[in-house]
């Protein structure tokens, strides 16, 4: 993936992230993705196409031949490859950034979050009392960044299970500054040292004997 390095967090599990504008300048948009984006409002369409273009580039790097695969969405909104059930995929976008993850023989979840203003209600919902107090003691920008890292871990975990917001990500136990963990059989890693933007990748155990058709 020239210009878009991808990172491995477990065997067969990789993610990539980049600004949407750079993705669209550099990577070709698949006709199916452009067609699907026509029904979206302009800002959402940009993120939609950028995230899928990044995913296709990641697929091409990890599993040649899959870059042109059909990308569909389940009723929950979770993306999947209907013709390649042995490959898990996940997408995320926030504030002009997009992220994609691929799990060869695993389900995956990725979430990226550009830090922004927080409400006390949101902090109380996602954090325990001790972590809420730790956040409140930080300068505003550090508080926003620390919370964004925490939220991406919670969101990535429920994405890996395919439940999304219906899975109540705020109930996933993540503490401020935590860089990895396990929840309901899902492992997650937050690359604090390498990612410019808060991002977490989560993944399940391997499927086992199931293979791509």
PDB file of C-alpha atoms in Angstrom:
ATOM      1  CA  UNK A   1       0.000   0.000   0.000  1.00  0.00           C
ATOM      2  CA  UNK A   2       2.323   2.703  -1.246  1.00  0.00           C
ATOM      3  CA  UNK A   3       1.784   5.866   0.786  1.00  0.00           C
ATOM      4  CA  UNK A   4      -0.682   4.121   3.114  1.00  0.00           C
ATOM      5  CA  UNK A   5       1.192   1.849   5.511  1.00  0.00           C
ATOM      6  CA  UNK A   6      -0.810  -0.849   7.212  1.00  0.00           C
ATOM      7  CA  UNK A   7      -0.185  -2.238  10.658  1.00  0.00           C
ATOM      8  CA  UNK A   8      -0.580  -5.763  11.985  1.00  0.00           C
ATOM      9  CA  UNK A   9      -1.943  -6.351  15.475  1.00  0.00           C
ATOM     10  CA  UNK A  10      -2.349 -10.151  15.323  1.00  0.00           C
ATOM     11  CA  UNK A  11      -1.858 -12.911  12.733  1.00  0.00           C
ATOM     12  CA  UNK A  12      -4.060 -11.984   9.790  1.00  0.00           C
ATOM     13  CA  UNK A  13      -5.325  -8.765  11.402  1.00  0.00           C
ATOM     14  CA  UNK A  14      -4.254  -5.451   9.881  1.00  0.00           C
ATOM     15  CA  UNK A  15      -5.538  -1.887   9.819  1.00  0.00           C
ATOM     16  CA  UNK A  16      -4.757   1.346   7.993  1.00  0.00           C
ATOM     17  CA  UNK A  17      -5.821   4.960   8.510  1.00  0.00           C
ATOM     18  CA  UNK A  18      -5.375   8.188   6.572  1.00  0.00           C
ATOM     19  CA  UNK A  19      -7.033  11.541   5.825  1.00  0.00           C
ATOM     20  CA  UNK A  20      -9.976  11.120   3.450  1.00  0.00           C
ATOM     21  CA  UNK A  21      -8.683  13.830   1.115  1.00  0.00           C
ATOM     22  CA  UNK A  22      -5.344  12.042   0.644  1.00  0.00           C
ATOM     23  CA  UNK A  23      -7.062   8.708   0.075  1.00  0.00           C
ATOM     24  CA  UNK A  24      -9.282  10.171  -2.635  1.00  0.00           C
ATOM     25  CA  UNK A  25      -6.328  11.920  -4.294  1.00  0.00           C
ATOM     26  CA  UNK A  26      -4.222   8.775  -4.338  1.00  0.00           C
ATOM     27  CA  UNK A  27      -6.415   5.683  -4.545  1.00  0.00           C
ATOM     28  CA  UNK A  28      -8.887   4.891  -7.315  1.00  0.00           C
ATOM     29  CA  UNK A  29     -12.530   4.764  -6.306  1.00  0.00           C
ATOM     30  CA  UNK A  30     -14.301   1.546  -7.222  1.00  0.00           C
ATOM     31  CA  UNK A  31     -17.334   2.131  -9.497  1.00  0.00           C
ATOM     32  CA  UNK A  32     -19.614   0.253  -7.091  1.00  0.00           C
ATOM     33  CA  UNK A  33     -18.550   2.513  -4.226  1.00  0.00           C
ATOM     34  CA  UNK A  34     -19.093   5.673  -6.272  1.00  0.00           C
ATOM     35  CA  UNK A  35     -22.533   4.447  -7.285  1.00  0.00           C
ATOM     36  CA  UNK A  36     -23.530   3.638  -3.705  1.00  0.00           C
ATOM     37  CA  UNK A  37     -22.321   7.049  -2.513  1.00  0.00           C
ATOM     38  CA  UNK A  38     -24.667   8.939  -4.857  1.00  0.00           C
ATOM     39  CA  UNK A  39     -27.541   8.434  -2.435  1.00  0.00           C
ATOM     40  CA  UNK A  40     -25.612  10.107   0.414  1.00  0.00           C
ATOM     41  CA  UNK A  41     -25.181  13.758   1.277  1.00  0.00           C
ATOM     42  CA  UNK A  42     -21.848  15.154  -0.006  1.00  0.00           C
ATOM     43  CA  UNK A  43     -19.823  15.049   3.210  1.00  0.00           C
ATOM     44  CA  UNK A  44     -20.966  11.539   4.052  1.00  0.00           C
ATOM     45  CA  UNK A  45     -20.294  10.415   0.480  1.00  0.00           C
ATOM     46  CA  UNK A  46     -16.663  11.559   0.704  1.00  0.00           C
ATOM     47  CA  UNK A  47     -16.096   9.535   3.878  1.00  0.00           C
ATOM     48  CA  UNK A  48     -17.970   6.544   2.447  1.00  0.00           C
ATOM     49  CA  UNK A  49     -15.858   6.341  -0.703  1.00  0.00           C
ATOM     50  CA  UNK A  50     -12.591   7.108   1.101  1.00  0.00           C
ATOM     51  CA  UNK A  51     -13.104   4.395   3.713  1.00  0.00           C
ATOM     52  CA  UNK A  52     -13.977   1.787   1.094  1.00  0.00           C
ATOM     53  CA  UNK A  53     -11.085   2.787  -1.140  1.00  0.00           C
ATOM     54  CA  UNK A  54      -8.721   2.358   1.800  1.00  0.00           C
ATOM     55  CA  UNK A  55     -10.290  -1.010   2.612  1.00  0.00           C
ATOM     56  CA  UNK A  56      -9.866  -2.194  -0.976  1.00  0.00           C
ATOM     57  CA  UNK A  57      -6.200  -1.168  -0.941  1.00  0.00           C
ATOM     58  CA  UNK A  58      -5.717  -3.048   2.328  1.00  0.00           C
ATOM     59  CA  UNK A  59      -7.436  -6.123   0.898  1.00  0.00           C
ATOM     60  CA  UNK A  60      -5.223  -5.972  -2.193  1.00  0.00           C
ATOM     61  CA  UNK A  61      -2.123  -5.864   0.012  1.00  0.00           C
ATOM     62  CA  UNK A  62      -3.179  -8.776   2.209  1.00  0.00           C
ATOM     63  CA  UNK A  63      -5.235 -10.983  -0.101  1.00  0.00           C
ATOM     64  CA  UNK A  64      -4.603 -10.267  -3.801  1.00  0.00           C
ATOM     65  CA  UNK A  65      -7.787 -10.650  -5.758  1.00  0.00           C
ATOM     66  CA  UNK A  66     -10.118  -9.302  -3.072  1.00  0.00           C
ATOM     67  CA  UNK A  67      -9.753  -5.599  -3.859  1.00  0.00           C
ATOM     68  CA  UNK A  68     -12.715  -5.745  -6.213  1.00  0.00           C
ATOM     69  CA  UNK A  69     -14.897  -7.827  -3.896  1.00  0.00           C
ATOM     70  CA  UNK A  70     -18.500  -6.880  -3.240  1.00  0.00           C
ATOM     71  CA  UNK A  71     -18.763  -4.891   0.001  1.00  0.00           C
ATOM     72  CA  UNK A  72     -22.220  -5.147   1.515  1.00  0.00           C
ATOM     73  CA  UNK A  73     -23.794  -4.135   4.816  1.00  0.00           C
ATOM     74  CA  UNK A  74     -25.749  -6.317   7.199  1.00  0.00           C
ATOM     75  CA  UNK A  75     -28.993  -5.092   8.778  1.00  0.00           C
ATOM     76  CA  UNK A  76     -26.915  -3.850  11.721  1.00  0.00           C
ATOM     77  CA  UNK A  77     -24.840  -1.735   9.321  1.00  0.00           C
ATOM     78  CA  UNK A  78     -21.767  -3.923   9.708  1.00  0.00           C
ATOM     79  CA  UNK A  79     -19.783  -4.198   6.443  1.00  0.00           C
ATOM     80  CA  UNK A  80     -18.973  -7.652   5.135  1.00  0.00           C
ATOM     81  CA  UNK A  81     -17.793  -9.446   2.026  1.00  0.00           C
ATOM     82  CA  UNK A  82     -20.712 -11.717   1.056  1.00  0.00           C
ATOM     83  CA  UNK A  83     -18.607 -13.684  -1.417  1.00  0.00           C
ATOM     84  CA  UNK A  84     -15.715 -14.162   1.044  1.00  0.00           C
ATOM     85  CA  UNK A  85     -17.201 -15.081   4.402  1.00  0.00           C
ATOM     86  CA  UNK A  86     -13.830 -16.090   5.805  1.00  0.00           C
ATOM     87  CA  UNK A  87     -12.546 -12.509   5.715  1.00  0.00           C
ATOM     88  CA  UNK A  88     -13.743  -9.990   8.283  1.00  0.00           C
ATOM     89  CA  UNK A  89     -13.725  -6.270   7.498  1.00  0.00           C
ATOM     90  CA  UNK A  90     -14.457  -3.071   9.386  1.00  0.00           C
ATOM     91  CA  UNK A  91     -14.649   0.629   8.489  1.00  0.00           C
ATOM     92  CA  UNK A  92     -14.639   3.896  10.404  1.00  0.00           C
ATOM     93  CA  UNK A  93     -14.438   7.611   9.690  1.00  0.00           C
ATOM     94  CA  UNK A  94     -14.342  10.779  11.763  1.00  0.00           C
ATOM     95  CA  UNK A  95     -13.503  14.415  11.133  1.00  0.00           C
ATOM     96  CA  UNK A  96     -11.991  13.911   7.684  1.00  0.00           C
ATOM     97  CA  UNK A  97     -10.139  10.692   8.570  1.00  0.00           C
ATOM     98  CA  UNK A  98     -10.925   7.125   7.549  1.00  0.00           C
ATOM     99  CA  UNK A  99      -9.784   3.765   8.868  1.00  0.00           C
ATOM    100  CA  UNK A 100     -10.190   0.216   7.623  1.00  0.00           C
ATOM    101  CA  UNK A 101      -9.347  -3.184   9.083  1.00  0.00           C
ATOM    102  CA  UNK A 102      -9.168  -6.688   7.661  1.00  0.00           C
ATOM    103  CA  UNK A 103      -9.193  -9.976   9.531  1.00  0.00           C
ATOM    104  CA  UNK A 104      -8.149 -13.039   7.543  1.00  0.00           C
ATOM    105  CA  UNK A 105     -10.112 -15.800   9.243  1.00  0.00           C
ATOM    106  CA  UNK A 106     -11.364 -13.486  12.013  1.00  0.00           C
ATOM    107  CA  UNK A 107     -13.934 -10.819  12.683  1.00  0.00           C
ATOM    108  CA  UNK A 108     -12.510  -7.344  13.239  1.00  0.00           C
ATOM    109  CA  UNK A 109     -13.602  -3.957  14.459  1.00  0.00           C
ATOM    110  CA  UNK A 110     -11.841  -0.644  13.924  1.00  0.00           C
ATOM    111  CA  UNK A 111     -12.779   2.783  15.187  1.00  0.00           C
ATOM    112  CA  UNK A 112     -11.151   6.167  14.668  1.00  0.00           C
ATOM    113  CA  UNK A 113     -12.191   9.333  16.453  1.00  0.00           C
ATOM    114  CA  UNK A 114     -10.946  12.888  15.948  1.00  0.00           C
ATOM    115  CA  UNK A 115     -11.093  14.462  19.438  1.00  0.00           C
ATOM    116  CA  UNK A 116     -13.818  17.017  19.982  1.00  0.00           C
ATOM    117  CA  UNK A 117     -15.892  18.748  22.672  1.00  0.00           C
ATOM    118  CA  UNK A 118     -17.193  16.530  25.469  1.00  0.00           C
ATOM    119  CA  UNK A 119     -20.343  16.670  27.526  1.00  0.00           C
ATOM    120  CA  UNK A 120     -20.259  15.645  31.204  1.00  0.00           C
ATOM    121  CA  UNK A 121     -23.160  13.309  30.469  1.00  0.00           C
ATOM    122  CA  UNK A 122     -21.184  11.440  27.802  1.00  0.00           C
ATOM    123  CA  UNK A 123     -18.184  11.089  30.099  1.00  0.00           C
ATOM    124  CA  UNK A 124     -20.346   9.737  32.926  1.00  0.00           C
ATOM    125  CA  UNK A 125     -21.982   7.269  30.552  1.00  0.00           C
ATOM    126  CA  UNK A 126     -18.715   5.821  29.230  1.00  0.00           C
ATOM    127  CA  UNK A 127     -16.462   6.071  32.284  1.00  0.00           C
ATOM    128  CA  UNK A 128     -16.460   4.958  35.869  1.00  0.00           C
ATOM    129  CA  UNK A 129     -16.269   7.569  38.626  1.00  0.00           C
ATOM    130  CA  UNK A 130     -12.482   7.284  38.974  1.00  0.00           C
ATOM    131  CA  UNK A 131     -11.825   7.740  35.248  1.00  0.00           C
ATOM    132  CA  UNK A 132     -14.345  10.583  34.997  1.00  0.00           C
ATOM    133  CA  UNK A 133     -12.431  12.342  37.781  1.00  0.00           C
ATOM    134  CA  UNK A 134      -9.105  11.711  36.017  1.00  0.00           C
ATOM    135  CA  UNK A 135     -10.471  13.203  32.814  1.00  0.00           C
ATOM    136  CA  UNK A 136     -11.911  16.254  34.537  1.00  0.00           C
ATOM    137  CA  UNK A 137      -8.486  17.018  36.004  1.00  0.00           C
ATOM    138  CA  UNK A 138      -6.870  17.241  32.560  1.00  0.00           C
ATOM    139  CA  UNK A 139      -6.601  20.367  30.382  1.00  0.00           C
ATOM    140  CA  UNK A 140      -9.451  20.484  27.840  1.00  0.00           C
ATOM    141  CA  UNK A 141      -7.560  19.233  24.783  1.00  0.00           C
ATOM    142  CA  UNK A 142      -5.844  16.443  26.703  1.00  0.00           C
ATOM    143  CA  UNK A 143      -9.216  15.482  28.148  1.00  0.00           C
ATOM    144  CA  UNK A 144     -10.781  15.298  24.684  1.00  0.00           C
ATOM    145  CA  UNK A 145      -7.909  13.198  23.334  1.00  0.00           C
ATOM    146  CA  UNK A 146      -7.868  10.820  26.300  1.00  0.00           C
ATOM    147  CA  UNK A 147     -11.607  10.272  26.027  1.00  0.00           C
ATOM    148  CA  UNK A 148     -11.379   9.701  22.252  1.00  0.00           C
ATOM    149  CA  UNK A 149      -8.846   6.907  22.803  1.00  0.00           C
ATOM    150  CA  UNK A 150     -11.123   5.319  25.397  1.00  0.00           C
ATOM    151  CA  UNK A 151     -14.193   5.568  23.177  1.00  0.00           C
ATOM    152  CA  UNK A 152     -12.455   4.026  20.151  1.00  0.00           C
ATOM    153  CA  UNK A 153     -11.612   0.954  22.247  1.00  0.00           C
ATOM    154  CA  UNK A 154     -15.223   0.601  23.381  1.00  0.00           C
ATOM    155  CA  UNK A 155     -16.577   1.086  19.874  1.00  0.00           C
ATOM    156  CA  UNK A 156     -14.051  -1.239  18.204  1.00  0.00           C
ATOM    157  CA  UNK A 157     -15.007  -4.058  20.562  1.00  0.00           C
ATOM    158  CA  UNK A 158     -18.711  -3.962  19.746  1.00  0.00           C
ATOM    159  CA  UNK A 159     -17.892  -3.623  16.046  1.00  0.00           C
ATOM    160  CA  UNK A 160     -15.830  -6.810  16.228  1.00  0.00           C
ATOM    161  CA  UNK A 161     -18.882  -8.600  17.639  1.00  0.00           C
ATOM    162  CA  UNK A 162     -21.106  -7.048  14.977  1.00  0.00           C
ATOM    163  CA  UNK A 163     -23.435  -5.279  17.398  1.00  0.00           C
ATOM    164  CA  UNK A 164     -22.376  -1.641  16.985  1.00  0.00           C
ATOM    165  CA  UNK A 165     -24.203   0.861  19.168  1.00  0.00           C
ATOM    166  CA  UNK A 166     -26.858  -1.747  19.909  1.00  0.00           C
ATOM    167  CA  UNK A 167     -24.130  -3.555  21.852  1.00  0.00           C
ATOM    168  CA  UNK A 168     -23.887  -0.624  24.313  1.00  0.00           C
ATOM    169  CA  UNK A 169     -20.178   0.179  23.784  1.00  0.00           C
ATOM    170  CA  UNK A 170     -20.193   2.429  26.859  1.00  0.00           C
ATOM    171  CA  UNK A 171     -20.455  -0.723  28.979  1.00  0.00           C
ATOM    172  CA  UNK A 172     -17.105  -2.090  27.714  1.00  0.00           C
ATOM    173  CA  UNK A 173     -14.669  -1.655  30.626  1.00  0.00           C
ATOM    174  CA  UNK A 174     -11.825   0.559  29.377  1.00  0.00           C
ATOM    175  CA  UNK A 175      -9.796   2.879  31.588  1.00  0.00           C
ATOM    176  CA  UNK A 176      -8.140   6.171  30.662  1.00  0.00           C
ATOM    177  CA  UNK A 177      -4.789   5.461  29.010  1.00  0.00           C
ATOM    178  CA  UNK A 178      -5.365   1.708  28.651  1.00  0.00           C
ATOM    179  CA  UNK A 179      -3.651   0.398  25.522  1.00  0.00           C
ATOM    180  CA  UNK A 180      -4.944  -3.145  25.189  1.00  0.00           C
ATOM    181  CA  UNK A 181      -7.467  -5.480  26.709  1.00  0.00           C
ATOM    182  CA  UNK A 182      -9.930  -8.343  26.319  1.00  0.00           C
ATOM    183  CA  UNK A 183     -13.716  -8.229  26.495  1.00  0.00           C
ATOM    184  CA  UNK A 184     -16.157 -11.058  25.799  1.00  0.00           C
ATOM    185  CA  UNK A 185     -13.524 -12.952  23.861  1.00  0.00           C
ATOM    186  CA  UNK A 186     -12.539  -9.891  21.810  1.00  0.00           C
ATOM    187  CA  UNK A 187      -8.982  -8.588  22.044  1.00  0.00           C
ATOM    188  CA  UNK A 188      -8.200  -4.961  21.305  1.00  0.00           C
ATOM    189  CA  UNK A 189      -5.130  -2.768  20.846  1.00  0.00           C
ATOM    190  CA  UNK A 190      -4.846   1.017  20.794  1.00  0.00           C
ATOM    191  CA  UNK A 191      -1.639   2.151  19.026  1.00  0.00           C
ATOM    192  CA  UNK A 192      -0.892   5.242  21.119  1.00  0.00           C
ATOM    193  CA  UNK A 193       2.710   5.364  19.916  1.00  0.00           C
ATOM    194  CA  UNK A 194       2.070   5.168  16.178  1.00  0.00           C
ATOM    195  CA  UNK A 195      -1.320   6.705  15.392  1.00  0.00           C
ATOM    196  CA  UNK A 196      -1.739  10.479  15.022  1.00  0.00           C
ATOM    197  CA  UNK A 197      -5.459  10.135  15.672  1.00  0.00           C
ATOM    198  CA  UNK A 198      -7.085   8.035  18.420  1.00  0.00           C
ATOM    199  CA  UNK A 199      -7.790   4.621  16.899  1.00  0.00           C
ATOM    200  CA  UNK A 200      -8.350   1.083  18.152  1.00  0.00           C
ATOM    201  CA  UNK A 201      -8.442  -2.262  16.364  1.00  0.00           C
ATOM    202  CA  UNK A 202     -10.272  -5.225  17.911  1.00  0.00           C
ATOM    203  CA  UNK A 203     -10.481  -8.813  16.743  1.00  0.00           C
ATOM    204  CA  UNK A 204     -11.979 -12.170  17.607  1.00  0.00           C
ATOM    205  CA  UNK A 205     -10.333 -15.569  17.802  1.00  0.00           C
ATOM    206  CA  UNK A 206      -9.770 -17.292  14.432  1.00  0.00           C
ATOM    207  CA  UNK A 207     -12.830 -18.877  12.854  1.00  0.00           C
ATOM    208  CA  UNK A 208     -11.238 -22.333  12.786  1.00  0.00           C
ATOM    209  CA  UNK A 209     -11.728 -24.630   9.815  1.00  0.00           C
ATOM    210  CA  UNK A 210     -14.050 -22.286   7.879  1.00  0.00           C
ATOM    211  CA  UNK A 211     -12.472 -21.057   4.642  1.00  0.00           C
ATOM    212  CA  UNK A 212     -13.265 -18.549   1.930  1.00  0.00           C
ATOM    213  CA  UNK A 213     -15.498 -20.013  -0.774  1.00  0.00           C
TER     214      UNK A 213
END
